[in-house]
Tab-separated table of C-alpha atoms and ligand atoms in Angstrom:
chain	number	residue	atom	x	y	z
A	1	MET	CA	-27.886	-59.566	-26.220
A	2	ALA	CA	-26.045	-57.335	-28.906
A	3	LEU	CA	-27.899	-54.203	-27.444
A	4	LEU	CA	-25.606	-54.534	-24.575
A	5	GLU	CA	-22.503	-55.387	-26.601
A	6	LYS	CA	-19.733	-53.024	-27.553
A	7	GLY	CA	-17.196	-53.363	-30.352
A	8	SER	CA	-17.373	-54.696	-34.022
A	9	PRO	CA	-18.899	-52.664	-36.675
A	10	ARG	CA	-21.278	-55.674	-37.194
A	11	THR	CA	-22.875	-55.502	-33.942
A	12	TRP	CA	-23.019	-51.818	-34.177
A	13	MET	CA	-25.194	-52.147	-37.389
A	14	HIS	CA	-27.100	-54.947	-35.935
A	15	ARG	CA	-27.873	-52.648	-32.976
A	16	HIS	CA	-29.027	-49.703	-34.993
A	17	ALA	CA	-31.040	-51.964	-37.352
A	18	SER	CA	-32.894	-53.008	-34.280
A	19	LEU	CA	-33.668	-49.650	-33.157
A	20	PRO	CA	-36.904	-49.165	-35.469
A	21	LEU	CA	-38.100	-52.734	-34.481
A	22	LEU	CA	-37.765	-51.553	-30.720
A	23	ILE	CA	-39.549	-48.566	-31.357
A	24	SER	CA	-42.296	-50.411	-33.005
A	25	VAL	CA	-42.514	-52.824	-30.348
A	26	LEU	CA	-42.767	-50.056	-27.809
A	27	ALA	CA	-45.269	-47.974	-29.750
A	28	ILE	CA	-47.555	-51.132	-29.938
A	29	PHE	CA	-47.339	-51.546	-26.315
A	30	ALA	CA	-48.218	-47.907	-25.968
A	31	VAL	CA	-51.104	-48.262	-28.203
A	32	GLU	CA	-52.459	-51.306	-26.334
A	33	ILE	CA	-52.159	-49.279	-22.971
A	34	HIS	CA	-53.861	-46.239	-24.115
A	35	PRO	CA	-57.518	-47.338	-24.614
A	36	VAL	CA	-57.657	-48.384	-21.057
A	37	ARG	CA	-58.328	-44.795	-20.003
A	38	ALA	CA	-60.925	-44.313	-17.621
A	39	GLN	CA	-64.747	-43.772	-18.779
A	40	GLN	CA	-67.331	-41.450	-17.090
A	41	GLN	CA	-67.086	-40.855	-13.389
A	42	TYR	CA	-70.123	-42.338	-11.481
A	43	ASN	CA	-71.915	-40.208	-9.050
A	44	ASN	CA	-70.339	-37.122	-9.971
A	45	VAL	CA	-73.143	-34.680	-8.775
A	46	SER	CA	-72.007	-31.891	-11.233
A	47	GLY	CA	-72.694	-34.122	-14.131
A	48	TYR	CA	-70.623	-36.034	-16.459
A	49	ALA	CA	-67.176	-34.351	-17.405
A	50	CYS	CA	-66.686	-33.661	-21.132
A	51	THR	CA	-64.322	-36.422	-21.609
A	52	GLY	CA	-66.105	-37.740	-24.913
A	53	VAL	CA	-64.685	-37.150	-28.506
A	54	GLN	CA	-67.509	-34.962	-29.514
A	55	PRO	CA	-68.525	-31.744	-27.850
A	56	ARG	CA	-72.145	-32.517	-28.928
A	57	CYS	CA	-74.041	-35.549	-29.681
A	58	LEU	CA	-77.354	-37.448	-29.688
A	59	ALA	CA	-77.785	-39.135	-26.265
A	60	TYR	CA	-80.773	-40.853	-24.442
A	61	ALA	CA	-82.376	-40.806	-21.278
A	62	TYR	CA	-84.455	-43.614	-19.849
A	63	TYR	CA	-87.789	-42.471	-18.381
A	64	ARG	CA	-90.461	-44.273	-16.695
A	65	THR	CA	-93.802	-42.451	-16.388
A	66	GLN	CA	-95.047	-42.126	-12.843
A	67	GLU	CA	-98.122	-39.855	-13.303
A	68	ALA	CA	-101.516	-41.230	-14.472
A	69	ASN	CA	-101.809	-38.349	-16.853
A	70	ALA	CA	-98.361	-38.482	-18.322
A	71	THR	CA	-98.479	-38.363	-22.304
A	72	LEU	CA	-96.122	-38.192	-25.051
A	73	ASN	CA	-96.734	-34.528	-25.351
A	74	SER	CA	-96.284	-33.856	-21.686
A	75	THR	CA	-93.116	-36.021	-21.465
A	76	ALA	CA	-91.668	-34.353	-24.621
A	77	ALA	CA	-92.283	-30.951	-22.891
A	78	LEU	CA	-90.489	-31.855	-19.919
A	79	PHE	CA	-87.383	-32.868	-21.894
A	80	ASN	CA	-87.329	-30.210	-24.368
A	81	THR	CA	-88.120	-32.510	-27.327
A	82	SER	CA	-91.073	-33.443	-29.277
A	83	ALA	CA	-93.508	-36.409	-29.403
A	84	ALA	CA	-92.363	-37.354	-32.770
A	85	ASN	CA	-88.809	-37.438	-31.679
A	86	ILE	CA	-89.753	-39.519	-28.587
A	87	VAL	CA	-91.724	-41.952	-31.136
A	88	ALA	CA	-88.662	-41.960	-33.325
A	89	ALA	CA	-86.784	-43.480	-30.652
A	90	ASN	CA	-89.247	-45.958	-29.394
A	91	THR	CA	-90.445	-48.464	-32.043
A	92	ASN	CA	-93.594	-49.660	-30.077
A	93	LEU	CA	-94.936	-45.984	-29.700
A	94	SER	CA	-95.700	-45.514	-33.483
A	95	SER	CA	-99.327	-45.803	-32.939
A	96	VAL	CA	-99.891	-44.031	-29.534
A	97	PRO	CA	-101.339	-40.538	-30.012
A	98	ALA	CA	-99.311	-37.656	-28.526
A	99	THR	CA	-102.267	-36.739	-26.008
A	100	THR	CA	-103.312	-40.283	-24.907
A	101	PRO	CA	-102.098	-41.061	-21.286
A	102	LEU	CA	-99.373	-43.803	-21.066
A	103	ALA	CA	-99.649	-46.803	-18.710
A	104	ASN	CA	-98.187	-46.018	-15.413
A	105	GLY	CA	-94.208	-47.126	-15.529
A	106	SER	CA	-94.346	-47.036	-19.317
A	107	ALA	CA	-90.521	-46.905	-19.957
A	108	LEU	CA	-89.610	-44.504	-22.641
A	109	TYR	CA	-86.103	-43.458	-24.398
A	110	ILE	CA	-85.923	-39.812	-24.503
A	111	PRO	CA	-83.505	-38.423	-27.217
A	112	LEU	CA	-81.394	-35.648	-25.951
A	113	ASP	CA	-79.536	-33.066	-27.727
A	114	CYS	CA	-76.416	-33.351	-25.475
A	115	SER	CA	-73.705	-30.542	-25.336
A	116	CYS	CA	-70.539	-29.758	-23.431
A	117	LEU	CA	-71.316	-26.448	-21.266
A	118	ASN	CA	-69.064	-25.325	-18.276
A	119	ASN	CA	-67.047	-28.729	-18.826
A	120	THR	CA	-70.010	-30.722	-18.160
A	121	TYR	CA	-72.167	-32.644	-20.808
A	122	GLN	CA	-75.860	-31.486	-20.600
A	123	ALA	CA	-79.005	-31.399	-22.403
A	124	PRO	CA	-80.806	-28.266	-21.332
A	125	THR	CA	-84.500	-28.129	-20.649
A	126	THR	CA	-86.577	-25.827	-18.192
A	127	LYS	CA	-89.061	-26.218	-15.546
A	128	VAL	CA	-91.650	-23.718	-14.307
A	129	VAL	CA	-91.593	-23.527	-10.617
A	130	GLN	CA	-95.014	-24.519	-8.964
A	131	ALA	CA	-96.025	-23.978	-5.168
A	132	GLY	CA	-94.444	-26.437	-2.929
A	133	ASP	CA	-91.508	-27.158	-5.575
A	134	THR	CA	-87.889	-27.470	-4.318
A	135	MET	CA	-84.770	-27.919	-6.256
A	136	TYR	CA	-84.389	-31.349	-4.469
A	137	ASN	CA	-88.122	-32.342	-5.308
A	138	ILE	CA	-87.520	-31.375	-9.032
A	139	SER	CA	-84.392	-33.364	-9.196
A	140	ILE	CA	-85.852	-36.340	-7.677
A	141	ILE	CA	-89.476	-36.420	-8.463
A	142	THR	CA	-90.032	-34.339	-11.628
A	143	PHE	CA	-86.731	-35.540	-13.324
A	144	GLN	CA	-86.245	-38.839	-11.509
A	145	ALA	CA	-82.776	-37.914	-10.486
A	146	LEU	CA	-81.639	-37.396	-14.344
A	147	VAL	CA	-80.383	-33.937	-13.013
A	148	THR	CA	-79.177	-33.515	-9.222
A	149	TYR	CA	-80.249	-30.387	-7.029
A	150	GLN	CA	-76.558	-29.490	-7.034
A	151	ALA	CA	-76.636	-29.025	-10.822
A	152	ILE	CA	-79.880	-27.276	-10.819
A	153	GLY	CA	-78.441	-24.756	-8.252
A	154	ALA	CA	-75.226	-24.310	-10.345
A	155	ALA	CA	-77.142	-23.770	-13.456
A	156	ASN	CA	-79.294	-20.944	-11.735
A	157	PRO	CA	-76.859	-19.089	-9.638
A	158	SER	CA	-79.109	-16.172	-9.265
A	159	ILE	CA	-81.827	-18.029	-7.829
A	160	ILE	CA	-82.146	-18.753	-4.006
A	161	PRO	CA	-83.320	-22.369	-3.708
A	162	GLU	CA	-85.108	-21.690	-0.299
A	163	THR	CA	-87.210	-18.689	-1.807
A	164	MET	CA	-88.089	-19.691	-5.148
A	165	PRO	CA	-90.967	-17.828	-6.447
A	166	VAL	CA	-93.788	-19.580	-8.250
A	167	ASN	CA	-93.319	-19.279	-12.053
A	168	THR	CA	-89.516	-18.923	-11.720
A	169	ILE	CA	-88.349	-20.645	-14.876
A	170	LEU	CA	-85.389	-22.801	-13.754
A	171	ARG	CA	-82.697	-24.107	-16.217
A	172	ILE	CA	-82.599	-27.811	-15.927
A	173	PRO	CA	-79.222	-29.533	-17.272
A	174	ILE	CA	-80.411	-33.112	-17.815
A	175	ARG	CA	-77.309	-35.553	-17.331
A	176	CYS	CA	-75.907	-36.823	-20.595
A	177	ALA	CA	-72.597	-37.690	-22.095
A	178	CYS	CA	-71.001	-38.389	-25.466
A	179	PRO	CA	-68.849	-41.395	-26.080
A	180	THR	CA	-65.039	-41.532	-25.129
A	181	VAL	CA	-62.416	-42.549	-27.729
A	182	ARG	CA	-62.358	-46.102	-26.040
A	183	GLN	CA	-66.242	-46.445	-26.516
A	184	GLN	CA	-65.939	-45.253	-30.152
A	185	THR	CA	-63.330	-47.701	-30.865
A	186	ASP	CA	-65.496	-50.312	-29.284
A	187	GLY	CA	-68.366	-49.472	-31.661
A	188	ILE	CA	-70.558	-47.591	-29.052
A	189	LYS	CA	-72.783	-44.958	-30.938
A	190	SER	CA	-74.593	-43.312	-27.958
A	191	LEU	CA	-74.874	-43.369	-24.139
A	192	LEU	CA	-78.141	-43.544	-22.318
A	193	THR	CA	-78.541	-41.968	-18.990
A	194	TYR	CA	-80.348	-44.479	-16.532
A	195	PRO	CA	-81.772	-43.399	-13.301
A	196	ILE	CA	-81.518	-45.978	-10.445
A	197	PHE	CA	-84.762	-46.278	-8.763
A	198	PRO	CA	-84.703	-47.819	-5.051
A	199	ASN	CA	-83.988	-51.532	-5.021
A	200	GLU	CA	-82.527	-51.709	-8.354
A	201	GLU	CA	-79.438	-53.894	-8.846
A	202	LEU	CA	-76.638	-53.648	-11.262
A	203	SER	CA	-77.081	-57.296	-12.587
A	204	ALA	CA	-80.726	-56.536	-13.544
A	205	ILE	CA	-79.911	-53.274	-15.163
A	206	ALA	CA	-77.042	-54.807	-17.042
A	207	LYS	CA	-79.344	-57.700	-18.288
A	208	LYS	CA	-82.133	-55.346	-19.264
A	209	PHE	CA	-79.728	-53.691	-21.738
A	210	GLY	CA	-77.805	-56.889	-22.959
A	211	HIS	CA	-74.794	-55.796	-21.131
A	212	THR	CA	-72.576	-57.600	-18.405
A	213	GLU	CA	-72.096	-56.181	-14.991
A	214	GLU	CA	-68.529	-55.690	-15.779
A	215	GLU	CA	-69.336	-53.657	-19.059
A	216	LEU	CA	-71.350	-51.303	-16.868
A	217	GLN	CA	-68.837	-50.911	-14.305
A	218	VAL	CA	-66.193	-49.995	-16.928
A	219	ALA	CA	-68.552	-47.414	-18.579
A	220	ASN	CA	-69.132	-45.880	-15.148
A	221	THR	CA	-65.856	-46.410	-13.537
A	222	LEU	CA	-67.465	-48.319	-10.837
A	223	PRO	CA	-65.189	-50.300	-8.666
A	224	ASN	CA	-67.724	-52.913	-7.793
A	225	SER	CA	-71.491	-53.730	-8.433
A	226	THR	CA	-72.554	-51.431	-5.495
A	227	ILE	CA	-74.896	-48.634	-6.984
A	228	ALA	CA	-77.303	-46.327	-5.018
A	229	ALA	CA	-80.717	-45.036	-5.734
A	230	TYR	CA	-81.233	-41.592	-7.242
A	231	THR	CA	-77.862	-41.490	-9.071
A	232	THR	CA	-77.454	-42.432	-12.815
A	233	LEU	CA	-75.590	-44.922	-14.904
A	234	LEU	CA	-74.473	-44.576	-18.484
A	235	VAL	CA	-75.423	-47.493	-20.507
A	236	PRO	CA	-73.539	-47.778	-23.981
A	237	GLN	CA	-75.736	-48.310	-26.901
A	238	GLY	CA	-74.611	-50.058	-29.878
A	239	THR	CA	-76.914	-48.410	-32.501
A	240	SER	CA	-77.538	-44.680	-32.877
A	241	THR	CA	-81.341	-45.247	-32.118
A	242	PRO	CA	-81.866	-47.429	-29.133
A	243	GLY	CA	-85.136	-48.393	-30.534
A	244	GLY	CA	-83.406	-50.189	-33.355
A	245	ASN	CA	-81.230	-51.895	-30.805
A	246	ALA	CA	-84.227	-53.305	-28.734
A	247	GLY	CA	-87.467	-52.676	-30.398
A	248	GLY	CA	-88.689	-51.095	-27.202
A	249	PRO	CA	-87.125	-50.293	-23.702
A	250	GLY	CA	-88.471	-53.557	-22.257
A	251	SER	CA	-88.135	-55.861	-25.099
A	252	ALA	CA	-85.307	-58.427	-25.074
A	253	PRO	CA	-82.176	-56.559	-26.568
A	254	ALA	CA	-80.259	-58.129	-29.413
A	255	PRO	CA	-76.605	-58.636	-28.085
A	256	SER	CA	-75.265	-55.338	-27.683
A	257	ALA	CA	-72.587	-53.709	-29.647
A	258	ALA	CA	-70.738	-53.373	-26.368
A	259	SER	CA	-70.683	-57.203	-25.871
A	260	ARG	CA	-69.681	-57.557	-29.525
A	261	ALA	CA	-67.178	-54.845	-29.045
A	262	SER	CA	-65.703	-56.534	-25.990
A	263	GLN	CA	-65.093	-59.724	-27.919
A	264	ALA	CA	-63.704	-57.627	-30.734
A	265	HIS	CA	-61.397	-56.052	-28.168
A	266	TRP	CA	-60.431	-59.239	-26.946
A	267	LEU	CA	-59.392	-60.660	-30.445
A	268	TYR	CA	-57.624	-57.222	-30.804
A	269	SER	CA	-55.511	-57.877	-27.786
A	270	VAL	CA	-54.857	-61.461	-28.545
A	271	SER	CA	-53.580	-60.576	-32.012
A	272	LEU	CA	-51.754	-57.609	-30.632
A	273	LEU	CA	-50.064	-59.965	-28.366
A	274	GLY	CA	-49.125	-62.219	-31.259
A	275	VAL	CA	-47.618	-59.250	-33.168
A	276	GLN	CA	-45.714	-58.247	-30.216
A	277	SER	CA	-44.422	-61.665	-29.397
A	278	LEU	CA	-43.397	-61.840	-33.171
A	279	LEU	CA	-41.452	-58.657	-33.256
A	280	LEU	CA	-39.800	-59.416	-30.013
A	281	LEU	CA	-38.792	-62.795	-31.464
A	282	LEU	CA	-37.522	-60.804	-34.449
A	283	LEU	CA	-35.740	-58.408	-32.240
A	284	PHE	CA	-34.082	-61.000	-30.376
A	285	TYR	CA	-32.754	-63.115	-33.370
A	286	HIS	CA	-31.701	-59.889	-35.277
A	287	ALA	CA	-29.756	-58.808	-32.279
A	288	LYS	CA	-28.040	-62.129	-31.675
B	1	NAG	C1	-67.143	-33.876	-11.740
B	1	NAG	O1	-67.407	-33.073	-12.753
B	1	NAG	C2	-66.837	-31.791	-12.901
B	1	NAG	C3	-67.490	-31.175	-14.027
B	1	NAG	O2	-67.650	-31.839	-15.074
B	1	NAG	C4	-65.371	-32.019	-13.103
B	1	NAG	O3	-64.706	-30.765	-13.278
B	1	NAG	C5	-64.780	-33.046	-12.022
B	1	NAG	O4	-63.338	-33.039	-12.354
B	1	NAG	C6	-65.367	-34.053	-11.877
B	1	NAG	N1	-64.968	-34.828	-10.822
B	1	NAG	C7	-64.625	-36.109	-10.884
B	1	NAG	C8	-64.118	-36.764	-9.594
B	1	NAG	O5	-64.546	-36.697	-11.943
B	2	NAG	C1	-97.137	-45.496	-10.689
B	2	NAG	O1	-96.406	-46.563	-10.337
B	2	NAG	C2	-95.517	-46.377	-9.042
B	2	NAG	C3	-94.836	-47.632	-8.761
B	2	NAG	O2	-94.279	-48.379	-9.693
B	2	NAG	C4	-96.477	-45.867	-7.993
B	2	NAG	O3	-95.378	-45.459	-7.017
B	2	NAG	C5	-97.064	-44.679	-8.377
B	2	NAG	O4	-97.925	-44.144	-7.343
B	2	NAG	C6	-97.939	-44.761	-9.573
B	2	NAG	N1	-98.610	-43.683	-9.992
B	2	NAG	C7	-99.949	-43.746	-10.250
B	2	NAG	C8	-100.288	-42.469	-10.793
B	2	NAG	O5	-100.638	-44.603	-10.285
B	3	NAG	C1	-101.227	-34.400	-13.981
B	3	NAG	O1	-102.118	-33.938	-12.908
B	3	NAG	C2	-101.525	-33.184	-11.907
B	3	NAG	C3	-102.591	-33.028	-10.841
B	3	NAG	O2	-103.423	-34.018	-10.818
B	3	NAG	C4	-100.829	-32.089	-12.331
B	3	NAG	O3	-100.380	-31.355	-11.287
B	3	NAG	C5	-99.882	-32.425	-13.377
B	3	NAG	O4	-99.358	-31.059	-14.106
B	3	NAG	C6	-100.447	-33.201	-14.488
B	3	NAG	N1	-99.377	-33.439	-15.532
B	3	NAG	C7	-99.694	-33.463	-16.686
B	3	NAG	C8	-98.457	-33.971	-17.519
B	3	NAG	O5	-100.514	-32.973	-17.303
B	4	NAG	C1	-98.231	-31.423	-28.544
B	4	NAG	O1	-97.426	-30.390	-28.312
B	4	NAG	C2	-96.973	-29.760	-29.307
B	4	NAG	C3	-95.957	-28.680	-29.053
B	4	NAG	O2	-95.755	-28.478	-27.586
B	4	NAG	C4	-98.355	-28.834	-29.717
B	4	NAG	O3	-97.958	-28.125	-30.879
B	4	NAG	C5	-99.311	-29.964	-30.173
B	4	NAG	O4	-100.468	-29.130	-30.582
B	4	NAG	C6	-99.461	-30.870	-28.996
B	4	NAG	N1	-100.410	-31.829	-29.614
B	4	NAG	C7	-101.508	-31.974	-29.013
B	4	NAG	C8	-102.342	-33.115	-29.650
B	4	NAG	O5	-101.905	-31.305	-28.137
B	5	NAG	C1	-92.736	-50.440	-25.097
B	5	NAG	O1	-92.561	-52.010	-25.070
B	5	NAG	C2	-91.844	-52.135	-23.712
B	5	NAG	C3	-91.877	-53.768	-23.614
B	5	NAG	O2	-91.750	-54.357	-24.601
B	5	NAG	C4	-92.691	-51.803	-22.329
B	5	NAG	O3	-91.807	-52.059	-21.277
B	5	NAG	C5	-92.763	-50.176	-22.647
B	5	NAG	O4	-93.554	-49.671	-21.417
B	5	NAG	C6	-93.533	-49.996	-23.946
B	5	NAG	N1	-93.639	-48.581	-23.911
B	5	NAG	C7	-94.851	-48.065	-24.030
B	5	NAG	C8	-95.055	-46.510	-23.989
B	5	NAG	O5	-95.825	-48.794	-23.986
B	6	NAG	C1	-84.024	-26.897	-26.066
B	6	NAG	O1	-82.800	-27.393	-27.031
B	6	NAG	C2	-82.243	-26.732	-27.883
B	6	NAG	C3	-81.430	-27.353	-28.611
B	6	NAG	O2	-81.809	-28.590	-29.031
B	6	NAG	C4	-81.702	-25.301	-26.983
B	6	NAG	O3	-80.996	-24.616	-28.223
B	6	NAG	C5	-82.606	-24.747	-26.230
B	6	NAG	O4	-82.002	-23.737	-25.624
B	6	NAG	C6	-83.370	-25.561	-25.442
B	6	NAG	N1	-84.391	-25.018	-24.819
B	6	NAG	C7	-84.448	-24.845	-23.509
B	6	NAG	C8	-85.671	-24.154	-23.046
B	6	NAG	O5	-83.714	-25.380	-22.736
B	7	NAG	C1	-90.970	-32.355	-1.713
B	7	NAG	O1	-90.490	-33.129	-0.812
B	7	NAG	C2	-91.016	-32.898	0.627
B	7	NAG	C3	-89.975	-33.808	1.485
B	7	NAG	O2	-90.007	-35.039	0.889
B	7	NAG	C4	-92.416	-33.094	0.707
B	7	NAG	O3	-92.737	-32.683	1.903
B	7	NAG	C5	-93.069	-32.122	-0.179
B	7	NAG	O4	-94.388	-32.400	-0.279
B	7	NAG	C6	-92.435	-32.324	-1.589
B	7	NAG	N1	-93.065	-31.560	-2.546
B	7	NAG	C7	-93.588	-31.864	-3.743
B	7	NAG	C8	-93.909	-30.333	-4.507
B	7	NAG	O5	-93.400	-32.916	-4.104
B	8	NAG	C1	-71.716	-21.736	-16.099
B	8	NAG	O1	-71.361	-21.333	-15.047
B	8	NAG	C2	-71.606	-20.108	-14.892
B	8	NAG	C3	-70.793	-19.600	-13.474
B	8	NAG	O2	-70.859	-20.544	-12.512
B	8	NAG	C4	-73.178	-19.902	-14.854
B	8	NAG	O3	-73.385	-18.461	-14.241
B	8	NAG	C5	-73.713	-20.367	-15.715
B	8	NAG	O4	-75.170	-20.512	-15.605
B	8	NAG	C6	-73.519	-21.852	-16.341
B	8	NAG	N1	-73.957	-22.362	-17.426
B	8	NAG	C7	-74.479	-23.523	-17.623
B	8	NAG	C8	-75.077	-23.762	-18.778
B	8	NAG	O5	-74.343	-24.245	-16.699
B	9	NAG	C1	-67.876	-50.698	-3.701
B	9	NAG	O1	-67.121	-49.238	-3.956
B	9	NAG	C2	-67.689	-48.172	-3.261
B	9	NAG	C3	-67.418	-47.110	-3.948
B	9	NAG	O2	-68.153	-46.717	-5.022
B	9	NAG	C4	-67.126	-48.316	-1.955
B	9	NAG	O3	-67.744	-47.248	-1.136
B	9	NAG	C5	-67.634	-49.865	-1.261
B	9	NAG	O4	-67.065	-49.877	-0.038
B	9	NAG	C6	-67.338	-50.887	-2.320
B	9	NAG	N1	-67.857	-51.990	-1.788
B	9	NAG	C7	-67.383	-53.195	-1.626
B	9	NAG	C8	-68.157	-54.271	-1.075
B	9	NAG	O5	-66.229	-53.329	-2.002
């Protein structure tokens, strides 16, 4: 190729005329490689690192009521939000009074005001310590692993876990995250923190939200489909209100923006490959 030749002014000109082309080709390859950047780290007890685009965003938690007396109001209080905000995120709750007990196991999308504090995304709420409470129980039972006991400890450095007095007000950093550059490019509007209950499998969770297992693996940097109870998964949401996406946490979701986005990304990659081939061809013929 001319790039390796020396001599005539003609080849010199060709060589230099090819340079912008070469740079474009390299730039496009670089652009294609860039979005493959890692998403959020699965099972980081500290919480999700602030690798998203925004320092603050609307996020969601998935919560299944486990107490016979749980109501919209009591659930809202748990997560520092209002019954009205929960209703807005769950289309099938519009006629449920704030103080009527919900059926055991009712699944709710909880809107979270998620922001970056101490390099970790978190939605702050509080919990008043009752007799017999431990940071571990509060993490696993009260908040269903939507926060780890390690993160509760870190958010309350002056409190000794073994001797927490009753009525202590604990800061609770609920796990949440804002979409990364790659996710925004793919049309992801928000991330849902999903707490894994015992015996749940990645395939079923993916199906519930209209994702493939691979999409959830990518969103959580999971090397395979092995997941553990009492950890959380981030589930990408294609619309800013998950209720608008699925009509309710248990209803069949429309094809998610993530699957549409992975199709779009595939198309994008293929067309990019086309452009690259064309440029390489051009470069080749130009240099000849
Ligand atoms: C875990 O999260 C902390 C805080 O966000 C972060 O500094 C650390 O790098 C994370 N670790 C991994 C392995 O991602
Ligand atoms: C709610 O259902 C769960 C199982 O899904 C069960 O373990 C729990 O005891 C039930 N709680 C009440 C109050 O019935
Ligand atoms: C439900 O009842 C239990 C006691 O039976 C109580 O400890 C708990 O605070 C109640 N929860 C709500 C949300 O009222
Ligand atoms: C629900 O909670 C809010 C705020 O905590 C309170 O103002 C309101 O009165 C409660 N609603 C009912 C019906 O108790
Ligand atoms: C909303 O609907 C879904 C099923 O369509 C159900 O799983 C969920 O529990 C419902 N929420 C409530 C609070 O009834
Ligand atoms: C509740 O959330 C707001 C932001 O929406 C925050 O400013 C406030 O500190 C939180 N309250 C608690 C008790 O964590
Ligand atoms: C906390 O967990 C321990 C061990 O599982 C249990 O013995 C204790 O009763 C729990 N306390 C509460 C408040 O749930
Ligand atoms: C941030 O870290 C400091 C020092 O570890 C701690 O005192 C503080 O409570 C933390 N803040 C939050 C919001 O986690
Ligand atoms: C799946 O990945 C986990 C790490 O998250 C690893 O510990 C485990 O051995 C892997 N399982 C298989 C079957 O490769």
